[in-house]
Short mmCIF file of C-alpha atoms in Angstrom, two decimals:
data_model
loop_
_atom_site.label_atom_id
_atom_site.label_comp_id
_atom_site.label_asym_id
_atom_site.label_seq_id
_atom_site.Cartn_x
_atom_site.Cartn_y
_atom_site.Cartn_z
CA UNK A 1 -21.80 6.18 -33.47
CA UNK A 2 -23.46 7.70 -30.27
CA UNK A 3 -24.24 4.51 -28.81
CA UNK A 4 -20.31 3.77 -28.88
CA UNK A 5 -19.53 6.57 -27.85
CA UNK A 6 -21.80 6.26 -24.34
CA UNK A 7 -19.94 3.12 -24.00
CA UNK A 8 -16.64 4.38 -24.32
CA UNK A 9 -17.65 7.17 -21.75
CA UNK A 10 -19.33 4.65 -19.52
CA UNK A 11 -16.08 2.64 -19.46
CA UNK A 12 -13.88 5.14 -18.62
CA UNK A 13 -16.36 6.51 -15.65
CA UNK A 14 -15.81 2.97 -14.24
CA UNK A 15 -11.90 3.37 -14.61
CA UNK A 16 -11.91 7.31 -13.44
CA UNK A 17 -12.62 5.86 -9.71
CA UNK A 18 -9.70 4.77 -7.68
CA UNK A 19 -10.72 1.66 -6.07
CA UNK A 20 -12.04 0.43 -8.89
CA UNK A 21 -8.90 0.99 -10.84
CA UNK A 22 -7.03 -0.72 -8.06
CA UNK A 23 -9.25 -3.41 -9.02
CA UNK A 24 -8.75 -3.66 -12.66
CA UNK A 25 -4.77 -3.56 -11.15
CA UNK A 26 -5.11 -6.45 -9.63
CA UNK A 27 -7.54 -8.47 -12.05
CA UNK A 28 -5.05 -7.70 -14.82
CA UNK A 29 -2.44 -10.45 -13.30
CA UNK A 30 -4.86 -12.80 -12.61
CA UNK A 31 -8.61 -13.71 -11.02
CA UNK A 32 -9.56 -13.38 -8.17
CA UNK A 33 -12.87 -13.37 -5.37
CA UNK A 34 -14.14 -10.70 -3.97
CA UNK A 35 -12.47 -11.78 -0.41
CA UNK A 36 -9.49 -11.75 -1.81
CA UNK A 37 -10.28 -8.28 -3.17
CA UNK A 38 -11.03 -6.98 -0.16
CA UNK A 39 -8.16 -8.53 1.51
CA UNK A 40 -5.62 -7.25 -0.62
CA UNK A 41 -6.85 -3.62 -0.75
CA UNK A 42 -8.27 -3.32 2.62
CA UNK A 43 -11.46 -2.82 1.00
CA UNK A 44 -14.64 -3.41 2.99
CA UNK A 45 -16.82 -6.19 1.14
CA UNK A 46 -19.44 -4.20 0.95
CA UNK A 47 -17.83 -1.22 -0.65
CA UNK A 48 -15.37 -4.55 -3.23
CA UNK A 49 -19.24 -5.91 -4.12
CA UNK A 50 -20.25 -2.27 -5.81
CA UNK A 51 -17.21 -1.86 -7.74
CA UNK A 52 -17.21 -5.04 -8.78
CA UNK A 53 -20.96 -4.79 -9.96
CA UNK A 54 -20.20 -1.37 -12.00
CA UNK A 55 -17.76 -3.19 -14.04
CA UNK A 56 -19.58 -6.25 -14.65
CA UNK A 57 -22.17 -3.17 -16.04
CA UNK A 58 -19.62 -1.73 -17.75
CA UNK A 59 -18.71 -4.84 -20.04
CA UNK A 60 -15.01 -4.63 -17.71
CA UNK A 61 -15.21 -7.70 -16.09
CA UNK A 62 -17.16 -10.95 -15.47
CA UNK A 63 -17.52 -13.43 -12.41
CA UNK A 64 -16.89 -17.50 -12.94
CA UNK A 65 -18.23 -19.77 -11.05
CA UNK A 66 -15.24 -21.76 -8.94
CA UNK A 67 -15.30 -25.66 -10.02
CA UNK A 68 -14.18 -26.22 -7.22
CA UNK A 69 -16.65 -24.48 -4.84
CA UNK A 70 -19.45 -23.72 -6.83
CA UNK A 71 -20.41 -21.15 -3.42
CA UNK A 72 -17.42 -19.09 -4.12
CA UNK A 73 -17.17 -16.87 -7.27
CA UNK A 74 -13.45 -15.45 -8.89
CA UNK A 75 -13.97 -12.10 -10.71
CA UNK A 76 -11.69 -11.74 -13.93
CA UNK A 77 -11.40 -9.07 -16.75
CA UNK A 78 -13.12 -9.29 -20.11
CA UNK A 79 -9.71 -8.93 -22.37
CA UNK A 80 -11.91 -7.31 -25.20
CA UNK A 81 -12.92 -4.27 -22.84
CA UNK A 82 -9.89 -2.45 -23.51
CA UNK A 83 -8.93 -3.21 -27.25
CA UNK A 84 -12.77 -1.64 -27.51
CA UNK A 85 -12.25 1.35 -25.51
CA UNK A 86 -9.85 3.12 -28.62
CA UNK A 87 -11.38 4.73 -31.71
CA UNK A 88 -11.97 2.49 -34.32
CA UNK A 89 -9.11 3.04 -37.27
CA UNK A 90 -9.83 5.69 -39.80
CA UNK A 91 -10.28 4.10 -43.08
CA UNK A 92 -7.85 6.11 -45.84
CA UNK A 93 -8.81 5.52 -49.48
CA UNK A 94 -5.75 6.95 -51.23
CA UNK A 95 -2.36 7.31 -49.16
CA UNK A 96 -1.04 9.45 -46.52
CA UNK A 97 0.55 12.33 -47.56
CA UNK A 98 2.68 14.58 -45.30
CA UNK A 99 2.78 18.41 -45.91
CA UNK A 100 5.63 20.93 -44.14
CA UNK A 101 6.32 24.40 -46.02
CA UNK A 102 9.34 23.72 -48.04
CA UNK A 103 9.17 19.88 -48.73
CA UNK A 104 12.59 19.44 -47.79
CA UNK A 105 13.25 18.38 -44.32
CA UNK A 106 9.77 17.17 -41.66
CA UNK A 107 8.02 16.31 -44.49
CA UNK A 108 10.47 14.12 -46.48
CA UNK A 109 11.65 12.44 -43.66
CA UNK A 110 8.32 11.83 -42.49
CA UNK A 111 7.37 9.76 -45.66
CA UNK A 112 10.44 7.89 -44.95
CA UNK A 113 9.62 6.74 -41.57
CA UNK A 114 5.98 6.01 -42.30
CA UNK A 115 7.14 2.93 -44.86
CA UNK A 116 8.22 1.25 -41.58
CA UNK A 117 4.61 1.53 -39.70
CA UNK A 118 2.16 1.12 -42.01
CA UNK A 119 1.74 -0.45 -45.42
CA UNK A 120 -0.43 2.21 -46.61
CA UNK A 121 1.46 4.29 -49.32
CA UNK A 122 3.04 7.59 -48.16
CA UNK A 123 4.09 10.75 -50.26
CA UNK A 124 5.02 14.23 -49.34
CA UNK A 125 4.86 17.70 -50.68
CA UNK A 126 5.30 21.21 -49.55
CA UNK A 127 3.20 24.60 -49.36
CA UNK A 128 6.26 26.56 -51.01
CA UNK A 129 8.53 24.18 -51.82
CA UNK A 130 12.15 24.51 -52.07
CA UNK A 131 15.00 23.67 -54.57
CA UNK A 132 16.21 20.59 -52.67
CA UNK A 133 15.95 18.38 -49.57
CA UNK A 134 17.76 19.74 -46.77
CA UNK A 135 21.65 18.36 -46.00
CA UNK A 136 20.71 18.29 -42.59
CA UNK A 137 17.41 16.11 -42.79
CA UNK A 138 19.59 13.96 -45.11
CA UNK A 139 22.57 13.05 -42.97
CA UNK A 140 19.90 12.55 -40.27
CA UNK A 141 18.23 9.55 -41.79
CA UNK A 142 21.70 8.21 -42.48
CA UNK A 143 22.42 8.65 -39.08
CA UNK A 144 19.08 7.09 -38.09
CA UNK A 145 18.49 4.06 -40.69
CA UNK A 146 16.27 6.05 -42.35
CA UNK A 147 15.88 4.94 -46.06
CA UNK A 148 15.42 8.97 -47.25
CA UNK A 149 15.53 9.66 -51.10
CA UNK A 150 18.47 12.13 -51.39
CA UNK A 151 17.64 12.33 -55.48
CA UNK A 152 14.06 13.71 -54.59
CA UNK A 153 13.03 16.91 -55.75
CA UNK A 154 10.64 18.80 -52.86
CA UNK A 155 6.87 19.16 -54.93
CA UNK A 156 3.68 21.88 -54.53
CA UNK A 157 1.10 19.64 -52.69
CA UNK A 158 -1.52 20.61 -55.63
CA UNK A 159 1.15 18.60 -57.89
CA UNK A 160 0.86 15.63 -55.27
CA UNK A 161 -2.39 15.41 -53.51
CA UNK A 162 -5.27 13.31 -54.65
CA UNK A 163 -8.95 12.73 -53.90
CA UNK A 164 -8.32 10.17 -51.11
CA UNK A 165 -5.47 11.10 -49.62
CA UNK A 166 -5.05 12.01 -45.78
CA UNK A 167 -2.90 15.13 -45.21
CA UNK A 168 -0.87 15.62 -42.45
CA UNK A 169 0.55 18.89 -42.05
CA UNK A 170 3.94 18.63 -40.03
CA UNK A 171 4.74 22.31 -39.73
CA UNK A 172 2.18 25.06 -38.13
CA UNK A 173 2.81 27.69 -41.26
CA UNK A 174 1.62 24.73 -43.47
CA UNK A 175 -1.12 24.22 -41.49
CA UNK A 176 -2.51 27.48 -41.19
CA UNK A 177 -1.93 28.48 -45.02
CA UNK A 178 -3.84 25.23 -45.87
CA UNK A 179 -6.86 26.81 -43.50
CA UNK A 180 -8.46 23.52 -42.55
CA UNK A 181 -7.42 21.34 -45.78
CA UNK A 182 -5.53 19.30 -43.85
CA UNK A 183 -7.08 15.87 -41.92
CA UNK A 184 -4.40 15.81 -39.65
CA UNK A 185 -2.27 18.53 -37.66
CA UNK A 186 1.40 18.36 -36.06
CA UNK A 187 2.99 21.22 -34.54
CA UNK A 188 6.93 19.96 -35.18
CA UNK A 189 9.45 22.86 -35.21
CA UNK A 190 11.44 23.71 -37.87
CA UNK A 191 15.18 21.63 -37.57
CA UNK A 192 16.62 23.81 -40.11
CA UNK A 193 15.64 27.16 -38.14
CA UNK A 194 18.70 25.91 -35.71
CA UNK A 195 20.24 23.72 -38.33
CA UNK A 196 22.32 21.80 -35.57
CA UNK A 197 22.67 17.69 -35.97
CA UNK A 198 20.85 17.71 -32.60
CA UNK A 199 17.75 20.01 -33.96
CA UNK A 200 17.23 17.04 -37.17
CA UNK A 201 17.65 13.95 -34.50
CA UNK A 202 14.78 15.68 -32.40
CA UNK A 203 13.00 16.08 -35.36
CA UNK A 204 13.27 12.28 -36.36
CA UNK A 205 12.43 10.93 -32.49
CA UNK A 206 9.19 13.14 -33.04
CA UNK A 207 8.41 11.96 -35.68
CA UNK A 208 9.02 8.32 -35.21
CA UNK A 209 6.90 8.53 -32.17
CA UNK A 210 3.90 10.28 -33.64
CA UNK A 211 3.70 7.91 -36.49
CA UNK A 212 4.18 4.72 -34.44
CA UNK A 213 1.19 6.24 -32.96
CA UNK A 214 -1.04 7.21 -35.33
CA UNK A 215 -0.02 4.59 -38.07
CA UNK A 216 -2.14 2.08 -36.19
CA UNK A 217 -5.28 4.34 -36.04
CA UNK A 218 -5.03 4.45 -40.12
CA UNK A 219 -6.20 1.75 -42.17
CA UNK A 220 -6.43 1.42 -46.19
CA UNK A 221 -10.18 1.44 -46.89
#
């Protein structure tokens, strides 16, 4: 875990200085030789050769000899630097459940657009539930595509929540009342505090954002 860590660190150290980055720039269209580096920055060759010797360090990039001119050398990036540079997903054993205070508006509609990122199963429940979802949250999701359950019934999370599950708490009352029994935290306002049309499409652009996000860092375990 450490040792990845360093690595990760060590990578982005490489990236955090500007030439180098105006390397990586470059390399990410296509190869090139350290004359041509220096050309198109600039760059004296001197200063090109040590940037291009951190990131062959780093793991960034790698030089191939020409087959043409096996003198001459084109540097080019390692594609699997990057895709390694991002946390490794988060394994989830049961399914991801989504917590707001009254289980009738973020929380709901959350579940809904989850189904559409991530094949992990989704549920939702509230900290003080309410008597039913919220008109507001429902004509949203019709506005939006959003296959919402207008039959549900908003549910206590102790009736919902399993050993397994990964809680995300959309609202910051939920999230403080559940005092650190929640994996995840999302600070979303409350639509139905304003109650306009505009306040619930916010709410769903939020939302569909975070979880496009965060779906891919989740996978069933």
């Amino acid at each position: 875990m450490m040792d990845d860590l360093r690595r990760r660190a060590d990578a982005f150290a490489a990236l955090g200085d500007p030439g180098r980055l105006r390397t990586v720039d470059l390399l990410s269209v296509g190869d090139m030789s350290p004359s041509e580096i220096a050309a198109a920055l600039g760059m004296k060759s001197n200063l090109v050769a040590f940037h291009v010797n951190v990131l062959q360090d780093r793991g960034i990039a790698r030089r191939v000899r020409s087959e043409s001119d096996g003198r001459r050398s084109y540097l080019q990036l390692i594609p699997e630097a990057f895709s390694t540079l991002a946390l490794a997903p988060r394994p989830v054993e049961g399914r991801v459940v989504f917590v707001c205070t009254a289980n009738s508006a973020r929380s709901q509609l959350a579940q809904a657009i989850w189904a559409d990122h991530s094949s992990i199963p989704a549920a939702s429940a509230g900290t003080d539930p309410g008597e039913r979802v919220n008109p507001g949250a429902i004509a949203a999701a019709r506005r939006h595509g959003i296959p919402l359950d207008e039959a549900a019934t908003p549910r206590a999370l102790g009736d919902v929540a399993a050993t397994g599950d990964f809680v995300i708490s959309v609202c910051d009352h939920a999230h403080e009342k559940l005092a650190g029994r929640d994996d995840v935290h999302w600070s979303i306002r409350d639509p139905a505090r304003i109650g306009s049309a505009a306040a619930f499409d916010d709410t769903v652009v939020e939302l569909r954002s975070r979880i496009a996000r965060v779906a891919s860092r989740l996978t069933a375990a």
